[in-house]
Structure formats: C-alpha cells, structure tokens
Amino acid sequence: MAKARTRGRGSTYSRVVSGASGRVLVVDDNKVIRQLIKVNLELEGFEVVTANDGAECLDVVHHVLPDVITLDVVMPRLDGFGTAAQLRADPRTRHLPLAIVSACTQNEVEAGIAAGVDAFLAKPFEPTELVRVVRRLIDRRDQRDRREQREQREQRKGAPAGRERG
C-alpha cells in the first residue's frame, strides 16, 4: 500500500465539535489511516486535527493546543520518534501525552520509550482500543494537571505575607 503524499495545511483542520471530550492531533502520512483515526475519535466526541507528518505537527501544535498527539513512526520529512523528541525538548509541549500508532515492533517500542512516548497502539488496531488509549492519556494528563495546581496553591498558602497572588 502506497503512502499518501504530503499536502499543504489547507485540509488539516477538522470541524469543531461542541462539547468535545478533548482535542487530538493525529499525525500520519497515510491519508486513509489519518481519516480512520479521525472518524473513530470524532464518533466518541473528540475534536480531531490532523497533520501529514512530523514537520507539519511541529508547525501546528502551538496553534492547535491538543490534549493528546498520536504519531505514526514512518513519515517523510520528520518521523514519529524525531517528532516526539522535539516535542519533549520544547517546554511548551514537554508534558503533552504522546501515543505511537504503528506496527509497534520491539525496536519501535524501545525507540519510542527513549523519545518519551507515553503509549503504543499496534496497527491494525481496534477502534475501541484507540479510544481507550486516548481517554487514558487525557485522564492521566488531567490528574497530573490537578496535582500540579494543588501543589501551586499549597506553595502560595505557605508564601510569606504580601507575596501571595490572588
């Protein structure tokens, strides 16, 4: 099966889903796989934005502000591992949950772990498993965010008088 060609950003954005469960940035150079992931996540209430490869992902991630990013491994310009490494190196995206959606060989899993990937989903995948992985990553991120907010509040309470922020 031939990989889809990379196209411009004109067709990357999905429709906005009111009351969405979260925003997912789907990165895959194969148009059929991108569409399959997009449709399955939208059916479960997620807002989905797509990118054709890792380079495009890095171009749009700060505008899209996703809750989770799914990455294919083999892509032109910038593969999934390089994309994950660059996302982890950027303080603005360091904590974004990343899931590799690929063949998931042992080498891919090891390279993904080294690049900071949070989850792996083997192709071909069951749509219910895709949704479960994305929800788990969003829940884990939400728990981390709540913990960090609680810690910040506690630090402010312990701050000397006059230094609290309201």
mmCIF file with all atom_site columns, C-alpha atoms in Angstrom:
data_model
loop_
_atom_site.group_PDB
_atom_site.id
_atom_site.type_symbol
_atom_site.label_atom_id
_atom_site.label_alt_id
_atom_site.label_comp_id
_atom_site.label_asym_id
_atom_site.label_entity_id
_atom_site.label_seq_id
_atom_site.pdbx_PDB_ins_code
_atom_site.Cartn_x
_atom_site.Cartn_y
_atom_site.Cartn_z
_atom_site.occupancy
_atom_site.B_iso_or_equiv
_atom_site.pdbx_formal_charge
_atom_site.auth_seq_id
_atom_site.auth_comp_id
_atom_site.auth_asym_id
_atom_site.auth_atom_id
_atom_site.pdbx_PDB_model_num
ATOM 1   C CA . MET A 1 1   ? 0.000   0.000  0.000  1.00 0.00 ? 1   MET A CA 1
ATOM 2   C CA . ALA A 1 2   ? 1.495   3.338  -1.050 1.00 0.00 ? 2   ALA A CA 1
ATOM 3   C CA . LYS A 1 3   ? 1.800   6.146  1.447  1.00 0.00 ? 3   LYS A CA 1
ATOM 4   C CA . ALA A 1 4   ? -0.233  9.286  0.845  1.00 0.00 ? 4   ALA A CA 1
ATOM 5   C CA . ARG A 1 5   ? 1.650   12.328 -0.379 1.00 0.00 ? 5   ARG A CA 1
ATOM 6   C CA . THR A 1 6   ? 2.129   15.234 1.980  1.00 0.00 ? 6   THR A CA 1
ATOM 7   C CA . ARG A 1 7   ? -0.153  18.137 1.123  1.00 0.00 ? 7   ARG A CA 1
ATOM 8   C CA . GLY A 1 8   ? -0.491  21.686 2.316  1.00 0.00 ? 8   GLY A CA 1
ATOM 9   C CA . ARG A 1 9   ? -2.178  22.683 5.554  1.00 0.00 ? 9   ARG A CA 1
ATOM 10  C CA . GLY A 1 10  ? -5.435  23.691 3.881  1.00 0.00 ? 10  GLY A CA 1
ATOM 11  C CA . SER A 1 11  ? -7.200  20.420 4.693  1.00 0.00 ? 11  SER A CA 1
ATOM 12  C CA . THR A 1 12  ? -5.726  19.676 8.086  1.00 0.00 ? 12  THR A CA 1
ATOM 13  C CA . TYR A 1 13  ? -8.342  21.097 10.416 1.00 0.00 ? 13  TYR A CA 1
ATOM 14  C CA . SER A 1 14  ? -11.454 19.159 11.313 1.00 0.00 ? 14  SER A CA 1
ATOM 15  C CA . ARG A 1 15  ? -14.827 20.540 12.179 1.00 0.00 ? 15  ARG A CA 1
ATOM 16  C CA . VAL A 1 16  ? -15.191 21.867 15.707 1.00 0.00 ? 16  VAL A CA 1
ATOM 17  C CA . VAL A 1 17  ? -17.210 19.530 17.894 1.00 0.00 ? 17  VAL A CA 1
ATOM 18  C CA . SER A 1 18  ? -19.122 21.372 20.606 1.00 0.00 ? 18  SER A CA 1
ATOM 19  C CA . GLY A 1 19  ? -18.759 19.717 23.997 1.00 0.00 ? 19  GLY A CA 1
ATOM 20  C CA . ALA A 1 20  ? -15.798 17.673 22.749 1.00 0.00 ? 20  ALA A CA 1
ATOM 21  C CA . SER A 1 21  ? -14.095 15.271 25.153 1.00 0.00 ? 21  SER A CA 1
ATOM 22  C CA . GLY A 1 22  ? -10.705 16.638 24.180 1.00 0.00 ? 22  GLY A CA 1
ATOM 23  C CA . ARG A 1 23  ? -8.629  17.650 21.192 1.00 0.00 ? 23  ARG A CA 1
ATOM 24  C CA . VAL A 1 24  ? -6.413  15.108 19.474 1.00 0.00 ? 24  VAL A CA 1
ATOM 25  C CA . LEU A 1 25  ? -3.716  15.901 16.912 1.00 0.00 ? 25  LEU A CA 1
ATOM 26  C CA . VAL A 1 26  ? -3.419  12.877 14.598 1.00 0.00 ? 26  VAL A CA 1
ATOM 27  C CA . VAL A 1 27  ? -0.119  12.703 12.716 1.00 0.00 ? 27  VAL A CA 1
ATOM 28  C CA . ASP A 1 28  ? 0.203   10.165 9.909  1.00 0.00 ? 28  ASP A CA 1
ATOM 29  C CA . ASP A 1 29  ? 1.323   10.470 6.291  1.00 0.00 ? 29  ASP A CA 1
ATOM 30  C CA . ASN A 1 30  ? -1.233  7.889  5.139  1.00 0.00 ? 30  ASN A CA 1
ATOM 31  C CA . LYS A 1 31  ? -4.494  9.683  4.373  1.00 0.00 ? 31  LYS A CA 1
ATOM 32  C CA . VAL A 1 32  ? -6.607  6.545  4.883  1.00 0.00 ? 32  VAL A CA 1
ATOM 33  C CA . ILE A 1 33  ? -5.143  5.889  8.350  1.00 0.00 ? 33  ILE A CA 1
ATOM 34  C CA . ARG A 1 34  ? -5.493  9.568  9.316  1.00 0.00 ? 34  ARG A CA 1
ATOM 35  C CA . GLN A 1 35  ? -9.138  9.500  8.263  1.00 0.00 ? 35  GLN A CA 1
ATOM 36  C CA . LEU A 1 36  ? -9.796  6.190  10.053 1.00 0.00 ? 36  LEU A CA 1
ATOM 37  C CA . ILE A 1 37  ? -8.368  7.519  13.320 1.00 0.00 ? 37  ILE A CA 1
ATOM 38  C CA . LYS A 1 38  ? -10.153 10.856 12.894 1.00 0.00 ? 38  LYS A CA 1
ATOM 39  C CA . VAL A 1 39  ? -13.580 9.323  12.265 1.00 0.00 ? 39  VAL A CA 1
ATOM 40  C CA . ASN A 1 40  ? -13.320 6.869  15.165 1.00 0.00 ? 40  ASN A CA 1
ATOM 41  C CA . LEU A 1 41  ? -12.294 9.577  17.611 1.00 0.00 ? 41  LEU A CA 1
ATOM 42  C CA . GLU A 1 42  ? -14.925 12.059 16.395 1.00 0.00 ? 42  GLU A CA 1
ATOM 43  C CA . LEU A 1 43  ? -17.619 9.403  16.835 1.00 0.00 ? 43  LEU A CA 1
ATOM 44  C CA . GLU A 1 44  ? -16.597 9.280  20.507 1.00 0.00 ? 44  GLU A CA 1
ATOM 45  C CA . GLY A 1 45  ? -16.839 13.052 20.941 1.00 0.00 ? 45  GLY A CA 1
ATOM 46  C CA . PHE A 1 46  ? -13.232 14.120 20.405 1.00 0.00 ? 46  PHE A CA 1
ATOM 47  C CA . GLU A 1 47  ? -12.253 17.116 18.308 1.00 0.00 ? 47  GLU A CA 1
ATOM 48  C CA . VAL A 1 48  ? -9.610  15.946 15.824 1.00 0.00 ? 48  VAL A CA 1
ATOM 49  C CA . VAL A 1 49  ? -6.981  17.903 13.940 1.00 0.00 ? 49  VAL A CA 1
ATOM 50  C CA . THR A 1 50  ? -4.661  16.143 11.502 1.00 0.00 ? 50  THR A CA 1
ATOM 51  C CA . ALA A 1 51  ? -1.126  16.656 10.246 1.00 0.00 ? 51  ALA A CA 1
ATOM 52  C CA . ASN A 1 52  ? 0.538   14.856 7.353  1.00 0.00 ? 52  ASN A CA 1
ATOM 53  C CA . ASP A 1 53  ? 3.929   14.333 9.023  1.00 0.00 ? 53  ASP A CA 1
ATOM 54  C CA . GLY A 1 54  ? 6.084   15.294 11.984 1.00 0.00 ? 54  GLY A CA 1
ATOM 55  C CA . ALA A 1 55  ? 7.242   18.568 10.458 1.00 0.00 ? 55  ALA A CA 1
ATOM 56  C CA . GLU A 1 56  ? 3.649   19.712 9.972  1.00 0.00 ? 56  GLU A CA 1
ATOM 57  C CA . CYS A 1 57  ? 2.829   18.567 13.519 1.00 0.00 ? 57  CYS A CA 1
ATOM 58  C CA . LEU A 1 58  ? 5.541   20.853 14.893 1.00 0.00 ? 58  LEU A CA 1
ATOM 59  C CA . ASP A 1 59  ? 4.215   23.704 12.719 1.00 0.00 ? 59  ASP A CA 1
ATOM 60  C CA . VAL A 1 60  ? 0.640   23.464 14.046 1.00 0.00 ? 60  VAL A CA 1
ATOM 61  C CA . VAL A 1 61  ? 0.934   22.088 17.587 1.00 0.00 ? 61  VAL A CA 1
ATOM 62  C CA . HIS A 1 62  ? 1.121   25.521 19.269 1.00 0.00 ? 62  HIS A CA 1
ATOM 63  C CA . HIS A 1 63  ? -1.952  26.754 17.364 1.00 0.00 ? 63  HIS A CA 1
ATOM 64  C CA . VAL A 1 64  ? -3.958  23.564 17.857 1.00 0.00 ? 64  VAL A CA 1
ATOM 65  C CA . LEU A 1 65  ? -3.160  23.066 21.578 1.00 0.00 ? 65  LEU A CA 1
ATOM 66  C CA . PRO A 1 66  ? -4.062  19.363 21.591 1.00 0.00 ? 66  PRO A CA 1
ATOM 67  C CA . ASP A 1 67  ? -4.730  17.265 24.662 1.00 0.00 ? 67  ASP A CA 1
ATOM 68  C CA . VAL A 1 68  ? -3.095  14.202 23.037 1.00 0.00 ? 68  VAL A CA 1
ATOM 69  C CA . ILE A 1 69  ? -0.979  13.569 19.935 1.00 0.00 ? 69  ILE A CA 1
ATOM 70  C CA . THR A 1 70  ? -0.973  10.287 18.012 1.00 0.00 ? 70  THR A CA 1
ATOM 71  C CA . LEU A 1 71  ? 2.107   9.681  15.872 1.00 0.00 ? 71  LEU A CA 1
ATOM 72  C CA . ASP A 1 72  ? 2.928   7.246  13.100 1.00 0.00 ? 72  ASP A CA 1
ATOM 73  C CA . VAL A 1 73  ? 6.568   6.165  13.056 1.00 0.00 ? 73  VAL A CA 1
ATOM 74  C CA . VAL A 1 74  ? 7.495   6.124  9.361  1.00 0.00 ? 74  VAL A CA 1
ATOM 75  C CA . MET A 1 75  ? 6.770   9.513  7.779  1.00 0.00 ? 75  MET A CA 1
ATOM 76  C CA . PRO A 1 76  ? 8.581   11.790 5.329  1.00 0.00 ? 76  PRO A CA 1
ATOM 77  C CA . ARG A 1 77  ? 10.476  14.890 6.473  1.00 0.00 ? 77  ARG A CA 1
ATOM 78  C CA . LEU A 1 78  ? 10.317  14.006 10.199 1.00 0.00 ? 78  LEU A CA 1
ATOM 79  C CA . ASP A 1 79  ? 9.417   10.596 11.616 1.00 0.00 ? 79  ASP A CA 1
ATOM 80  C CA . GLY A 1 80  ? 7.452   9.892  14.771 1.00 0.00 ? 80  GLY A CA 1
ATOM 81  C CA . PHE A 1 81  ? 10.497  9.446  17.016 1.00 0.00 ? 81  PHE A CA 1
ATOM 82  C CA . GLY A 1 82  ? 12.083  12.709 15.873 1.00 0.00 ? 82  GLY A CA 1
ATOM 83  C CA . THR A 1 83  ? 8.760   14.462 16.354 1.00 0.00 ? 83  THR A CA 1
ATOM 84  C CA . ALA A 1 84  ? 8.371   13.022 19.864 1.00 0.00 ? 84  ALA A CA 1
ATOM 85  C CA . ALA A 1 85  ? 11.915  14.052 20.787 1.00 0.00 ? 85  ALA A CA 1
ATOM 86  C CA . GLN A 1 86  ? 11.340  17.628 19.589 1.00 0.00 ? 86  GLN A CA 1
ATOM 87  C CA . LEU A 1 87  ? 8.009   17.846 21.414 1.00 0.00 ? 87  LEU A CA 1
ATOM 88  C CA . ARG A 1 88  ? 9.686   16.655 24.624 1.00 0.00 ? 88  ARG A CA 1
ATOM 89  C CA . ALA A 1 89  ? 12.519  19.173 24.196 1.00 0.00 ? 89  ALA A CA 1
ATOM 90  C CA . ASP A 1 90  ? 10.085  22.118 23.984 1.00 0.00 ? 90  ASP A CA 1
ATOM 91  C CA . PRO A 1 91  ? 8.913   23.347 27.428 1.00 0.00 ? 91  PRO A CA 1
ATOM 92  C CA . ARG A 1 92  ? 5.501   24.231 25.944 1.00 0.00 ? 92  ARG A CA 1
ATOM 93  C CA . THR A 1 93  ? 4.853   20.662 24.739 1.00 0.00 ? 93  THR A CA 1
ATOM 94  C CA . ARG A 1 94  ? 7.044   18.663 27.121 1.00 0.00 ? 94  ARG A CA 1
ATOM 95  C CA . HIS A 1 95  ? 4.071   17.214 29.025 1.00 0.00 ? 95  HIS A CA 1
ATOM 96  C CA . LEU A 1 96  ? 1.732   16.539 26.096 1.00 0.00 ? 96  LEU A CA 1
ATOM 97  C CA . PRO A 1 97  ? 0.686   12.881 26.060 1.00 0.00 ? 97  PRO A CA 1
ATOM 98  C CA . LEU A 1 98  ? 2.081   11.079 23.003 1.00 0.00 ? 98  LEU A CA 1
ATOM 99  C CA . ALA A 1 99  ? 0.894   7.778  21.545 1.00 0.00 ? 99  ALA A CA 1
ATOM 100 C CA . ILE A 1 100 ? 2.636   5.895  18.749 1.00 0.00 ? 100 ILE A CA 1
ATOM 101 C CA . VAL A 1 101 ? 0.166   4.257  16.339 1.00 0.00 ? 101 VAL A CA 1
ATOM 102 C CA . SER A 1 102 ? 2.325   1.962  14.224 1.00 0.00 ? 102 SER A CA 1
ATOM 103 C CA . ALA A 1 103 ? 3.406   -1.637 13.730 1.00 0.00 ? 103 ALA A CA 1
ATOM 104 C CA . CYS A 1 104 ? 4.961   -1.402 17.220 1.00 0.00 ? 104 CYS A CA 1
ATOM 105 C CA . THR A 1 105 ? 7.874   -3.756 16.806 1.00 0.00 ? 105 THR A CA 1
ATOM 106 C CA . GLN A 1 106 ? 10.142  -4.221 19.827 1.00 0.00 ? 106 GLN A CA 1
ATOM 107 C CA . ASN A 1 107 ? 12.628  -1.772 18.270 1.00 0.00 ? 107 ASN A CA 1
ATOM 108 C CA . GLU A 1 108 ? 9.863   0.814  17.781 1.00 0.00 ? 108 GLU A CA 1
ATOM 109 C CA . VAL A 1 109 ? 8.705   0.453  21.371 1.00 0.00 ? 109 VAL A CA 1
ATOM 110 C CA . GLU A 1 110 ? 12.263  0.843  22.691 1.00 0.00 ? 110 GLU A CA 1
ATOM 111 C CA . ALA A 1 111 ? 12.925  3.872  20.470 1.00 0.00 ? 111 ALA A CA 1
ATOM 112 C CA . GLY A 1 112 ? 9.555   5.347  21.453 1.00 0.00 ? 112 GLY A CA 1
ATOM 113 C CA . ILE A 1 113 ? 10.278  4.963  25.153 1.00 0.00 ? 113 ILE A CA 1
ATOM 114 C CA . ALA A 1 114 ? 13.651  6.632  24.640 1.00 0.00 ? 114 ALA A CA 1
ATOM 115 C CA . ALA A 1 115 ? 11.913  9.522  22.833 1.00 0.00 ? 115 ALA A CA 1
ATOM 116 C CA . GLY A 1 116 ? 9.388   9.960  25.664 1.00 0.00 ? 116 GLY A CA 1
ATOM 117 C CA . VAL A 1 117 ? 6.301   8.314  24.159 1.00 0.00 ? 117 VAL A CA 1
ATOM 118 C CA . ASP A 1 118 ? 3.533   7.513  26.668 1.00 0.00 ? 118 ASP A CA 1
ATOM 119 C CA . ALA A 1 119 ? 1.579   4.769  24.876 1.00 0.00 ? 119 ALA A CA 1
ATOM 120 C CA . PHE A 1 120 ? 1.726   2.424  21.901 1.00 0.00 ? 120 PHE A CA 1
ATOM 121 C CA . LEU A 1 121 ? -1.069  1.102  19.707 1.00 0.00 ? 121 LEU A CA 1
ATOM 122 C CA . ALA A 1 122 ? -0.268  -1.543 17.118 1.00 0.00 ? 122 ALA A CA 1
ATOM 123 C CA . LYS A 1 123 ? -1.645  -1.327 13.584 1.00 0.00 ? 123 LYS A CA 1
ATOM 124 C CA . PRO A 1 124 ? -4.054  -2.758 12.665 1.00 0.00 ? 124 PRO A CA 1
ATOM 125 C CA . PHE A 1 125 ? -5.921  -1.592 15.758 1.00 0.00 ? 125 PHE A CA 1
ATOM 126 C CA . GLU A 1 126 ? -9.426  -1.970 17.099 1.00 0.00 ? 126 GLU A CA 1
ATOM 127 C CA . PRO A 1 127 ? -11.256 1.378  17.201 1.00 0.00 ? 127 PRO A CA 1
ATOM 128 C CA . THR A 1 128 ? -12.318 0.744  20.805 1.00 0.00 ? 128 THR A CA 1
ATOM 129 C CA . GLU A 1 129 ? -8.674  0.271  21.780 1.00 0.00 ? 129 GLU A CA 1
ATOM 130 C CA . LEU A 1 130 ? -7.741  3.571  20.076 1.00 0.00 ? 130 LEU A CA 1
ATOM 131 C CA . VAL A 1 131 ? -10.430 5.403  22.045 1.00 0.00 ? 131 VAL A CA 1
ATOM 132 C CA . ARG A 1 132 ? -9.384  3.685  25.289 1.00 0.00 ? 132 ARG A CA 1
ATOM 133 C CA . VAL A 1 133 ? -5.721  4.720  24.834 1.00 0.00 ? 133 VAL A CA 1
ATOM 134 C CA . VAL A 1 134 ? -6.633  8.346  24.044 1.00 0.00 ? 134 VAL A CA 1
ATOM 135 C CA . ARG A 1 135 ? -9.029  8.594  27.003 1.00 0.00 ? 135 ARG A CA 1
ATOM 136 C CA . ARG A 1 136 ? -6.456  7.066  29.355 1.00 0.00 ? 136 ARG A CA 1
ATOM 137 C CA . LEU A 1 137 ? -3.826  9.582  28.253 1.00 0.00 ? 137 LEU A CA 1
ATOM 138 C CA . ILE A 1 138 ? -6.228  12.517 28.684 1.00 0.00 ? 138 ILE A CA 1
ATOM 139 C CA . ASP A 1 139 ? -7.275  11.254 32.133 1.00 0.00 ? 139 ASP A CA 1
ATOM 140 C CA . ARG A 1 140 ? -3.643  10.834 33.172 1.00 0.00 ? 140 ARG A CA 1
ATOM 141 C CA . ARG A 1 141 ? -2.842  14.370 31.948 1.00 0.00 ? 141 ARG A CA 1
ATOM 142 C CA . ASP A 1 142 ? -5.859  15.791 33.805 1.00 0.00 ? 142 ASP A CA 1
ATOM 143 C CA . GLN A 1 143 ? -4.754  14.080 37.027 1.00 0.00 ? 143 GLN A CA 1
ATOM 144 C CA . ARG A 1 144 ? -1.222  15.493 36.636 1.00 0.00 ? 144 ARG A CA 1
ATOM 145 C CA . ASP A 1 145 ? -2.618  18.988 35.961 1.00 0.00 ? 145 ASP A CA 1
ATOM 146 C CA . ARG A 1 146 ? -4.848  18.836 39.063 1.00 0.00 ? 146 ARG A CA 1
ATOM 147 C CA . ARG A 1 147 ? -1.918  17.646 41.193 1.00 0.00 ? 147 ARG A CA 1
ATOM 148 C CA . GLU A 1 148 ? 0.284   20.496 39.915 1.00 0.00 ? 148 GLU A CA 1
ATOM 149 C CA . GLN A 1 149 ? -2.453  23.069 40.567 1.00 0.00 ? 149 GLN A CA 1
ATOM 150 C CA . ARG A 1 150 ? -2.922  21.736 44.101 1.00 0.00 ? 150 ARG A CA 1
ATOM 151 C CA . GLU A 1 151 ? 0.832   21.936 44.730 1.00 0.00 ? 151 GLU A CA 1
ATOM 152 C CA . GLN A 1 152 ? 0.931   25.517 43.422 1.00 0.00 ? 152 GLN A CA 1
ATOM 153 C CA . ARG A 1 153 ? -1.957  26.518 45.706 1.00 0.00 ? 153 ARG A CA 1
ATOM 154 C CA . GLU A 1 154 ? -0.188  24.957 48.677 1.00 0.00 ? 154 GLU A CA 1
ATOM 155 C CA . GLN A 1 155 ? 3.018   26.797 47.820 1.00 0.00 ? 155 GLN A CA 1
ATOM 156 C CA . ARG A 1 156 ? 1.143   30.112 47.619 1.00 0.00 ? 156 ARG A CA 1
ATOM 157 C CA . LYS A 1 157 ? -0.516  29.463 51.004 1.00 0.00 ? 157 LYS A CA 1
ATOM 158 C CA . GLY A 1 158 ? 2.887   28.875 52.552 1.00 0.00 ? 158 GLY A CA 1
ATOM 159 C CA . ALA A 1 159 ? 4.360   32.035 50.992 1.00 0.00 ? 159 ALA A CA 1
ATOM 160 C CA . PRO A 1 160 ? 5.283   34.945 53.303 1.00 0.00 ? 160 PRO A CA 1
ATOM 161 C CA . ALA A 1 161 ? 2.657   37.689 53.755 1.00 0.00 ? 161 ALA A CA 1
ATOM 162 C CA . GLY A 1 162 ? 2.460   40.145 50.878 1.00 0.00 ? 162 GLY A CA 1
ATOM 163 C CA . ARG A 1 163 ? 3.797   37.664 48.369 1.00 0.00 ? 163 ARG A CA 1
ATOM 164 C CA . GLU A 1 164 ? 0.607   35.752 47.745 1.00 0.00 ? 164 GLU A CA 1
ATOM 165 C CA . ARG A 1 165 ? -1.091  36.058 44.442 1.00 0.00 ? 165 ARG A CA 1
ATOM 166 C CA . GLY A 1 166 ? -4.843  36.044 44.248 1.00 0.00 ? 166 GLY A CA 1
#
